[in-house]
PDB file of C-alpha atoms in Angstrom:
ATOM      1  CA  UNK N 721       0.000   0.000   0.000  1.00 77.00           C
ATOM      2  CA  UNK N 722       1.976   3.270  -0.832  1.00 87.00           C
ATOM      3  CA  UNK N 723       1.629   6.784   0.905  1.00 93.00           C
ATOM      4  CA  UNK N 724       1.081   7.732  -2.421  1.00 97.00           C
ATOM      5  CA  UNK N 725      -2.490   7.211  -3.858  1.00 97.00           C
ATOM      6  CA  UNK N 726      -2.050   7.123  -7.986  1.00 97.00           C
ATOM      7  CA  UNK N 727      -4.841   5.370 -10.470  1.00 94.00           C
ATOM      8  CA  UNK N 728      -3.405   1.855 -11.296  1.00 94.00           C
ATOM      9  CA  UNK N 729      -4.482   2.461 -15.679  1.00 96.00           C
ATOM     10  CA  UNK N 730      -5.506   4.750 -17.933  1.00 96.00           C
ATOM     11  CA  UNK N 731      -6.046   4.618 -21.794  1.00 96.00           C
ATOM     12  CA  UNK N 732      -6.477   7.502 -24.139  1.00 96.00           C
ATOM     13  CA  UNK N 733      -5.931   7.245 -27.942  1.00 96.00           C
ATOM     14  CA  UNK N 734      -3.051   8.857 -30.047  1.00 97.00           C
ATOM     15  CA  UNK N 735      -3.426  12.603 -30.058  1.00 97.00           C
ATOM     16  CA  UNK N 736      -5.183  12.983 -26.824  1.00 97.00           C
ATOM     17  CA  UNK N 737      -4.325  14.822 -23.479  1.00 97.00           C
ATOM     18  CA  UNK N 738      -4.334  12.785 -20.327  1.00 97.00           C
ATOM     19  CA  UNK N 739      -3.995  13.492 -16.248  1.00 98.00           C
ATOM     20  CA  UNK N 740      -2.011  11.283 -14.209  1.00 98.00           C
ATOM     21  CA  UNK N 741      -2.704  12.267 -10.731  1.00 97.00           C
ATOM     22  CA  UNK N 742      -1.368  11.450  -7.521  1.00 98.00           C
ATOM     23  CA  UNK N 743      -2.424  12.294  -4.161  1.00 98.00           C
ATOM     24  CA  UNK N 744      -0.413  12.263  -0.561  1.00 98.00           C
ATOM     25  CA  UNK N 745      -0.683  14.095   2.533  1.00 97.00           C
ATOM     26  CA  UNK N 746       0.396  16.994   4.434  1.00 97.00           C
ATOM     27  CA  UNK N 747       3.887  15.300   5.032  1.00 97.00           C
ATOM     28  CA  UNK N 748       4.557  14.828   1.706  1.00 97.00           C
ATOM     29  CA  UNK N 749       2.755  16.493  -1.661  1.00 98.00           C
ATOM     30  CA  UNK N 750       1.968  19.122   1.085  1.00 97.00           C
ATOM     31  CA  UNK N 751       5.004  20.416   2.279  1.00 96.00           C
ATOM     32  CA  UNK N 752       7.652  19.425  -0.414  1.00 97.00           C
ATOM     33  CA  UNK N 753       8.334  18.981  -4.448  1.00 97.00           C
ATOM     34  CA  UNK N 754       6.984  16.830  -6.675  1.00 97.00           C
ATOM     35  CA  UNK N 755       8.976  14.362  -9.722  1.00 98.00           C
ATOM     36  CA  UNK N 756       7.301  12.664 -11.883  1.00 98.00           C
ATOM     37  CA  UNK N 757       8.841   9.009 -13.600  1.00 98.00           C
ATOM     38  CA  UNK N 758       8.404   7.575 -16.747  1.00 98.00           C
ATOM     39  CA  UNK N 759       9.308   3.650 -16.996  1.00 98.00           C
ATOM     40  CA  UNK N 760       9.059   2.277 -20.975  1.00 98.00           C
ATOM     41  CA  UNK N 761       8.709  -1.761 -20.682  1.00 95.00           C
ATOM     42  CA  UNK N 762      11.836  -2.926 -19.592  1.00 95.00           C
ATOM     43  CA  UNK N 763      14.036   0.014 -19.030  1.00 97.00           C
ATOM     44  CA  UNK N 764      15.066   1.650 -15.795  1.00 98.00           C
ATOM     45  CA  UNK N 765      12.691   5.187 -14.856  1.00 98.00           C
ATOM     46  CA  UNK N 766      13.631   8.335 -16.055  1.00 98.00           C
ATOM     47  CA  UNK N 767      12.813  11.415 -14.946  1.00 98.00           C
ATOM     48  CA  UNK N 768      10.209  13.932 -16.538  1.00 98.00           C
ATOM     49  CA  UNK N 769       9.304  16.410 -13.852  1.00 98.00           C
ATOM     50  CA  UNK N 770      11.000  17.572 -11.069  1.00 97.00           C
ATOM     51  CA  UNK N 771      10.492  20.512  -8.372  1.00 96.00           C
ATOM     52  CA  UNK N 772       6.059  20.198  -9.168  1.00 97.00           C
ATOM     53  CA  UNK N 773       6.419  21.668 -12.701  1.00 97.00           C
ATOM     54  CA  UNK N 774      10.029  22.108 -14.388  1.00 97.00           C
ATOM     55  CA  UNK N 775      11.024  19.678 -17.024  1.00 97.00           C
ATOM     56  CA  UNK N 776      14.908  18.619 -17.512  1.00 95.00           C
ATOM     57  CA  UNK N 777      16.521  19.316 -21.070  1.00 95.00           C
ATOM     58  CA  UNK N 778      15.428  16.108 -23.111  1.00 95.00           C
ATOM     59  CA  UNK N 779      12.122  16.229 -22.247  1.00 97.00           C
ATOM     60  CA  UNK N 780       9.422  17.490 -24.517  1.00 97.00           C
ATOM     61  CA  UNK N 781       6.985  20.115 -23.560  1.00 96.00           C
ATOM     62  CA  UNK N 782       3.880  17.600 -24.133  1.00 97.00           C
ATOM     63  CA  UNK N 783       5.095  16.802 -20.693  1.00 98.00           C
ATOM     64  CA  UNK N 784       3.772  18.797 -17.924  1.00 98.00           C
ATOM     65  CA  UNK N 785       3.303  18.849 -14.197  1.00 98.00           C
ATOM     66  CA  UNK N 786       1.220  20.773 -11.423  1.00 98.00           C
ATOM     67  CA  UNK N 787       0.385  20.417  -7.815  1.00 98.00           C
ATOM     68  CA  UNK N 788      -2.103  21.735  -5.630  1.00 97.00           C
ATOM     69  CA  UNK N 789      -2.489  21.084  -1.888  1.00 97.00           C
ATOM     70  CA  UNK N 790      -1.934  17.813  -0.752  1.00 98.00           C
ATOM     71  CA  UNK N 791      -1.991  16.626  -4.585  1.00 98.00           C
ATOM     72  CA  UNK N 792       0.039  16.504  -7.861  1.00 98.00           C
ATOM     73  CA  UNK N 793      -0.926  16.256 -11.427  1.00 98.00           C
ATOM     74  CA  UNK N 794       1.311  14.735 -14.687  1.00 98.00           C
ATOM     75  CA  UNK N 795      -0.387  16.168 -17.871  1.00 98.00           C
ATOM     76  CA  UNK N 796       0.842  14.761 -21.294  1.00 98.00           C
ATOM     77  CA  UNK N 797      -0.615  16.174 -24.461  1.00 97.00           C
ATOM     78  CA  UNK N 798      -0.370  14.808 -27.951  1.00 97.00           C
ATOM     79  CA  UNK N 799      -0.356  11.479 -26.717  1.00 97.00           C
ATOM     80  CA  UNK N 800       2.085   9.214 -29.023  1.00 96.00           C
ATOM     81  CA  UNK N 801       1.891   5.386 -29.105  1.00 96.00           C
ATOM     82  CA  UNK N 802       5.611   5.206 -27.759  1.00 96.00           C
ATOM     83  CA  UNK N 803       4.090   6.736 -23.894  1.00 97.00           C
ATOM     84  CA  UNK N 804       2.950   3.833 -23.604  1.00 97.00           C
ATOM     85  CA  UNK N 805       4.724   3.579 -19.907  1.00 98.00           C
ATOM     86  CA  UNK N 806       4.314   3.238 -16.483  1.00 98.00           C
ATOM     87  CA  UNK N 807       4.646   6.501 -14.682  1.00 98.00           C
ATOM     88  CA  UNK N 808       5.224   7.287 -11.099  1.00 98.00           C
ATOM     89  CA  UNK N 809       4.870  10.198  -8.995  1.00 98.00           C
ATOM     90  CA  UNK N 810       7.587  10.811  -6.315  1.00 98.00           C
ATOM     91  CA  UNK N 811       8.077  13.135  -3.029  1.00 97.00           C
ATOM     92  CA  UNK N 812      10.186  13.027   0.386  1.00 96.00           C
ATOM     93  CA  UNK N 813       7.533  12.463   3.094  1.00 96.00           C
ATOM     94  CA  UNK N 814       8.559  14.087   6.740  1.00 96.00           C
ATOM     95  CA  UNK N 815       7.064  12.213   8.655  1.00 96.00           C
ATOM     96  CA  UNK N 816       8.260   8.663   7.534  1.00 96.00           C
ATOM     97  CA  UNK N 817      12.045  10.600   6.890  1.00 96.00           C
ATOM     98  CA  UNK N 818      11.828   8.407   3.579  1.00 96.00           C
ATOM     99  CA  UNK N 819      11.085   8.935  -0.177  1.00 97.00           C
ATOM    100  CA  UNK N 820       7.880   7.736  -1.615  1.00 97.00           C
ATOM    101  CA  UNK N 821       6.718   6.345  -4.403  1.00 98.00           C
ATOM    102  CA  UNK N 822       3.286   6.532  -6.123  1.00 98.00           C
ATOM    103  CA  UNK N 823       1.869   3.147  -6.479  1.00 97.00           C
ATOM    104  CA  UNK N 824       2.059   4.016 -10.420  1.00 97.00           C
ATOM    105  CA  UNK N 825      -0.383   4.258 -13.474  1.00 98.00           C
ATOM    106  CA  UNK N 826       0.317   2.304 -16.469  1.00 98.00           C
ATOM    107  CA  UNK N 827      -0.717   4.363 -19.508  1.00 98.00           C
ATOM    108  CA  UNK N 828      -2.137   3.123 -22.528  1.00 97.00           C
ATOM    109  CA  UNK N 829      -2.228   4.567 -26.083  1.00 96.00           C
ATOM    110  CA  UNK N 830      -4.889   2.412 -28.133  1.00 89.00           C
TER     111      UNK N 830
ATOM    112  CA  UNK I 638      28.358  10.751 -19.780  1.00 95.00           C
ATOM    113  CA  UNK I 639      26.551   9.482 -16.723  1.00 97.00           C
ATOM    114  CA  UNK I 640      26.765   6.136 -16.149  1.00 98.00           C
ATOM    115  CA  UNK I 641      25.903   3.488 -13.420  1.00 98.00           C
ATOM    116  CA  UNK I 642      26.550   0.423 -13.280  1.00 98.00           C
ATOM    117  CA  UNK I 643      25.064  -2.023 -10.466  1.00 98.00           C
ATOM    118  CA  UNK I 644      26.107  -5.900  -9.793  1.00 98.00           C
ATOM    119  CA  UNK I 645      26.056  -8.306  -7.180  1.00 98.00           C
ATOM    120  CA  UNK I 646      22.957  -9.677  -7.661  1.00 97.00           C
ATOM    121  CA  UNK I 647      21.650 -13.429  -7.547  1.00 97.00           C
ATOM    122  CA  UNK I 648      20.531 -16.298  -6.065  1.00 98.00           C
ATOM    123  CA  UNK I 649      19.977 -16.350  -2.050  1.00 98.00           C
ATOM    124  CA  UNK I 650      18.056 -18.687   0.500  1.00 98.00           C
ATOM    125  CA  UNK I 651      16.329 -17.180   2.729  1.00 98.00           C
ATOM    126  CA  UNK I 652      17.957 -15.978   5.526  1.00 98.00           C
ATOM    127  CA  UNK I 653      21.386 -15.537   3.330  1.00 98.00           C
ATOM    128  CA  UNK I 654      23.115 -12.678   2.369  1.00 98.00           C
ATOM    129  CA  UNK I 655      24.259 -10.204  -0.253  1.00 98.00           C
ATOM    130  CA  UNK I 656      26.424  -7.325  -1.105  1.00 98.00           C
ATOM    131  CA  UNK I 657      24.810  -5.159  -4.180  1.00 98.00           C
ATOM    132  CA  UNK I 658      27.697  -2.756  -5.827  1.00 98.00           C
ATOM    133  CA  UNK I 659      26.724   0.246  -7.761  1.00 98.00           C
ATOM    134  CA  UNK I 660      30.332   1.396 -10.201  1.00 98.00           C
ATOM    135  CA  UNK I 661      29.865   5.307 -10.940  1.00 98.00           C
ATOM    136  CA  UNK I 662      31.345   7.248 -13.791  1.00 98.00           C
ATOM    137  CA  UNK I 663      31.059  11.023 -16.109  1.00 97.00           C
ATOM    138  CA  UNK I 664      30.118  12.570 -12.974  1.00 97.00           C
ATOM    139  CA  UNK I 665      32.109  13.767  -9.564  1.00 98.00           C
ATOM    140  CA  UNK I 666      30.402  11.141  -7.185  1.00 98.00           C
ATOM    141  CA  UNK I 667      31.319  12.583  -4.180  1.00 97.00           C
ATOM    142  CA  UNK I 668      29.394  15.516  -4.579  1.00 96.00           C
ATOM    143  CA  UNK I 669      26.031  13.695  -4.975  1.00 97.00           C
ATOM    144  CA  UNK I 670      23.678  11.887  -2.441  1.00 97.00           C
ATOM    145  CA  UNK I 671      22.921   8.306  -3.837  1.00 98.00           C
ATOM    146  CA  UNK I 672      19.780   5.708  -3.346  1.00 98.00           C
ATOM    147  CA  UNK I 673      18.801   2.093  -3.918  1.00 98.00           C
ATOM    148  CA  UNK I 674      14.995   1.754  -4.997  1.00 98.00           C
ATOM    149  CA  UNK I 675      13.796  -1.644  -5.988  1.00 98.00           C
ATOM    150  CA  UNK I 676      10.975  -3.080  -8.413  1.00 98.00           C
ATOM    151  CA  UNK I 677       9.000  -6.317  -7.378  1.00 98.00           C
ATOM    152  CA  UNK I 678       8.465  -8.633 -10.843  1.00 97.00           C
ATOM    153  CA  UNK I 679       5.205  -7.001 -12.311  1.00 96.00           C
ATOM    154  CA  UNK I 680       5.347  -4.463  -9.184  1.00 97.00           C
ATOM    155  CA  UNK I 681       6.207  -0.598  -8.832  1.00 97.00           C
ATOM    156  CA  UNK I 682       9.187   1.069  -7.445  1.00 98.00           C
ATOM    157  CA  UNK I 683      10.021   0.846  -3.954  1.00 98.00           C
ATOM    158  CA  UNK I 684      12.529   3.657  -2.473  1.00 98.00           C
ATOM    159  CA  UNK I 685      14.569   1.436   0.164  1.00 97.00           C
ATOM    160  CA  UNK I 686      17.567   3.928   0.799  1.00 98.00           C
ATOM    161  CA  UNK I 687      19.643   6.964   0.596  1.00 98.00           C
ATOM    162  CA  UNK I 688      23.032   8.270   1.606  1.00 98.00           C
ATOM    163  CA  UNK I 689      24.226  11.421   1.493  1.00 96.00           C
ATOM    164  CA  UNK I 690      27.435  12.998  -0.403  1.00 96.00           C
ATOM    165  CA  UNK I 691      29.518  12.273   2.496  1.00 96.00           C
ATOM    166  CA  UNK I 692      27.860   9.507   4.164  1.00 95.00           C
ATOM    167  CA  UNK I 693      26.807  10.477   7.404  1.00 96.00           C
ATOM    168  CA  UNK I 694      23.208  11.225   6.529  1.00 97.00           C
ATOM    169  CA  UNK I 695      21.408   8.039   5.662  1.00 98.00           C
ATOM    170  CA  UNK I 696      17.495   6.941   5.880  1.00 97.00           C
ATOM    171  CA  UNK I 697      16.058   3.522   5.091  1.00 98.00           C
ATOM    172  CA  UNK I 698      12.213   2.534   4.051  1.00 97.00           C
ATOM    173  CA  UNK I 699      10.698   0.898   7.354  1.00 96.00           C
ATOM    174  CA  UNK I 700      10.187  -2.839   5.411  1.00 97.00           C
ATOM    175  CA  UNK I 701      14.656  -2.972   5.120  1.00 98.00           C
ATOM    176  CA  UNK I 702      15.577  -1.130   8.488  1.00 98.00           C
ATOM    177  CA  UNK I 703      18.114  -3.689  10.761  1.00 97.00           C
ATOM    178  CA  UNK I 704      18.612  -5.884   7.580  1.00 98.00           C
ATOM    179  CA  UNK I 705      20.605  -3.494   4.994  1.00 98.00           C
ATOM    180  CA  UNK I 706      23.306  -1.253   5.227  1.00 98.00           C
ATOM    181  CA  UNK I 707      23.682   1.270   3.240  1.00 98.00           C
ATOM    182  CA  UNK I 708      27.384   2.540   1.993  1.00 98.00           C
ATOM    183  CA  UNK I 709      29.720   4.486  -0.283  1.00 98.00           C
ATOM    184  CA  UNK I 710      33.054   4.950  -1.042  1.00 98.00           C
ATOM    185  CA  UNK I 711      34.060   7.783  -2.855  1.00 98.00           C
ATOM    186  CA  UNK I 712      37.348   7.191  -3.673  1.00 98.00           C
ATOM    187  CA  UNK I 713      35.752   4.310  -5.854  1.00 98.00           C
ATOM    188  CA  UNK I 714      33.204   6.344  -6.854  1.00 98.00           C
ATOM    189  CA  UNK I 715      30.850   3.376  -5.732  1.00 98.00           C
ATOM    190  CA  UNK I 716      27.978   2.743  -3.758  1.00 98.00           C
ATOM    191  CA  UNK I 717      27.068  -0.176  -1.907  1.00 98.00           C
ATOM    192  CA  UNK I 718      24.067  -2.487  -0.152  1.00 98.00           C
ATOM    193  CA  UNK I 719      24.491  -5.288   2.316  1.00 98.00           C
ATOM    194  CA  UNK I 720      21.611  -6.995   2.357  1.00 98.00           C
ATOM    195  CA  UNK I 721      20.982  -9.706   5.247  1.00 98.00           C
ATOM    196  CA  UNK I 722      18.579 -11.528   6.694  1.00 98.00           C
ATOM    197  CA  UNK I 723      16.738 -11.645   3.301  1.00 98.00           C
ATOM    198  CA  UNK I 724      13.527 -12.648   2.688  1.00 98.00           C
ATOM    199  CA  UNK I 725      11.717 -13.813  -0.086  1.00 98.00           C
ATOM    200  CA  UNK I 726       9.493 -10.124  -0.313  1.00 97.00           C
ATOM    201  CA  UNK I 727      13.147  -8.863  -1.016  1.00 98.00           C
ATOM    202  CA  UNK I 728      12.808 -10.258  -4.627  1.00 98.00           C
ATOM    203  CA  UNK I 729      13.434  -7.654  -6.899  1.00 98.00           C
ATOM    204  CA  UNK I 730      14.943  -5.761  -9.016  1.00 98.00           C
ATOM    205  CA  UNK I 731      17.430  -3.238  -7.427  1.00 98.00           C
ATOM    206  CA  UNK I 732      18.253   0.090  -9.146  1.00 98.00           C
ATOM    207  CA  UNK I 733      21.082   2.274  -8.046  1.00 98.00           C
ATOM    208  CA  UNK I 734      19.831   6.193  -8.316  1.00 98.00           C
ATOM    209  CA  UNK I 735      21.402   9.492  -8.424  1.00 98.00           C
ATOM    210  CA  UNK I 736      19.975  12.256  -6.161  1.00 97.00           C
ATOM    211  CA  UNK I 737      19.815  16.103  -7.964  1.00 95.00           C
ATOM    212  CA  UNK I 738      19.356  18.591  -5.854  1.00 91.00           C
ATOM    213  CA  UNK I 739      18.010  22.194  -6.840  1.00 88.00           C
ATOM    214  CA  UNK I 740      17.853  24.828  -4.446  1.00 80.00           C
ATOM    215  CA  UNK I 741      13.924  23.476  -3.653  1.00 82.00           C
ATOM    216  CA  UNK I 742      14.500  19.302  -3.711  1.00 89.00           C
ATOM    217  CA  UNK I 743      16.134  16.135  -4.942  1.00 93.00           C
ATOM    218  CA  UNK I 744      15.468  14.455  -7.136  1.00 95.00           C
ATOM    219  CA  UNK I 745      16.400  10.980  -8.289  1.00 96.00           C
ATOM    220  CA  UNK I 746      17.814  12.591 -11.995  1.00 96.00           C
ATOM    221  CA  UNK I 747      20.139   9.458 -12.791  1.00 97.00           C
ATOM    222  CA  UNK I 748      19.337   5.490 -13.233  1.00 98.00           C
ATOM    223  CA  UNK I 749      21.409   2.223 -13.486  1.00 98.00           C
ATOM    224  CA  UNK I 750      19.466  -0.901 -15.279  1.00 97.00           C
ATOM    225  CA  UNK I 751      19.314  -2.512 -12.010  1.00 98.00           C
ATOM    226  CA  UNK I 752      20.869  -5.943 -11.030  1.00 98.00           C
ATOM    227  CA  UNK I 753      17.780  -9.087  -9.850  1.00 98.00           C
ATOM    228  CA  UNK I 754      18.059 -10.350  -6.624  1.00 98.00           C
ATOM    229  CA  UNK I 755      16.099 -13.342  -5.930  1.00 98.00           C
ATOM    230  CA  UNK I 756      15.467 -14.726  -2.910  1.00 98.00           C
ATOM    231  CA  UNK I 757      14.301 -18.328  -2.900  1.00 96.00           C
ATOM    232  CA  UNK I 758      15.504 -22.075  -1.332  1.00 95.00           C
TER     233      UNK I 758
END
């Protein structure tokens, strides 16, 4: 059961905007930043957002993020058959003085 | 270019042991806290611990605390898990991560491809 409440699947079809969202607690999505993971079948995560909303170089501005209160949001737009991913939300929690992980939401792209 | 490169893993009883190794390069890895997260087969990631730049700050996840040891050596540029007392939920995957730190948070910027650790009689 993780701190970190995401929806386990989502589909959408090519073209389409989607919102991944992921919801904590005061402890965590509250009081500190927000990253966002993107895990293609088989390959180790990579990062998309960090810091709620900022995007590293490499990474497309289809990819967004957002987070209000106690909860986060991952927005992708023009949706392309090769998101097809799992993606994860991520955030330090003070209470448990540990890192979560969002259980994660495995995208489809029909 | 950043690279790591984590090995180690294998076979265990339960009960047994094991010493995971994470080899850094293309970056100066003594300025950089470092974590092990883990993936269950068919499962999601699992933060299980992190170690700051000079190694007196560390936290472990609640399900590994009194059974790994986090480590680092930074004039190896490496970063290390012992692992005892395993048990067969410790079946996984185990990724080696780089921390990046802005002036607001860390995050984990930097992945290995992980090394399987399987723990079965």
């Amino acid at each position: 059961q993780s701190v970190l409440t995401q929806s386990p699947s989502m589909s959408a079809a090519p073209g389409q905007k989607v919102t991944i969202s992921c919801s904590g607690t005061s402890s965590n999505i509250g009081s500190h930043y927000v990253s966002w993971y993107q895990q293609l079948p088989g390959t180790a995560p990579k990062v998309l957002i960090y810091d709620n909303n900022k995007r590293p170089s490499g990474i497309p501005d289809r990819f967004s993020g957002s987070k209000s209160g106690t909860s986060a949001t991952l927005g992708i737009t023009g949706l392309q058959t090769g998101d097809e991913a799992d993606y994860y939300c991520g955030v330090w929690d003070s209470s448990l003085s540990a890192w979560v992980f969002g259980g994660g939401t495995k995208l489809t792209v029909l | 270019e950043v690279q790591l490169v984590e090995s180690g893993g294998g076979l265990v009883q339960p009960g047994g042991s094991l010493r995971l190794s994470c080899a850094t390069s293309g970056f100066t890895f003594s300025s950089y806290e470092m974590n092990w997260v883990r993936q269950a087969p068919g499962k999601g990631l699992e933060w299980i611990s992190q170690i700051s730049s000079g190694g007196n700050i560390i936290y472990y996840a609640d399900p590994v605390k009194g059974r790994f040891t986090i480590s680092r050596d930074n004039a190896k540029s490496s970063l290390y898990l012992q692992m005892n007392s395993l048990r067969a939920e410790d079946t996984a995957l185990y990724y080696c991560a780089r921390s990046y730190c802005t002036g607001a948070s860390c995050y984990r910027d930097s992945w290995g491809q992980g090394t399987l650790v399987t723990v079965s009689s």
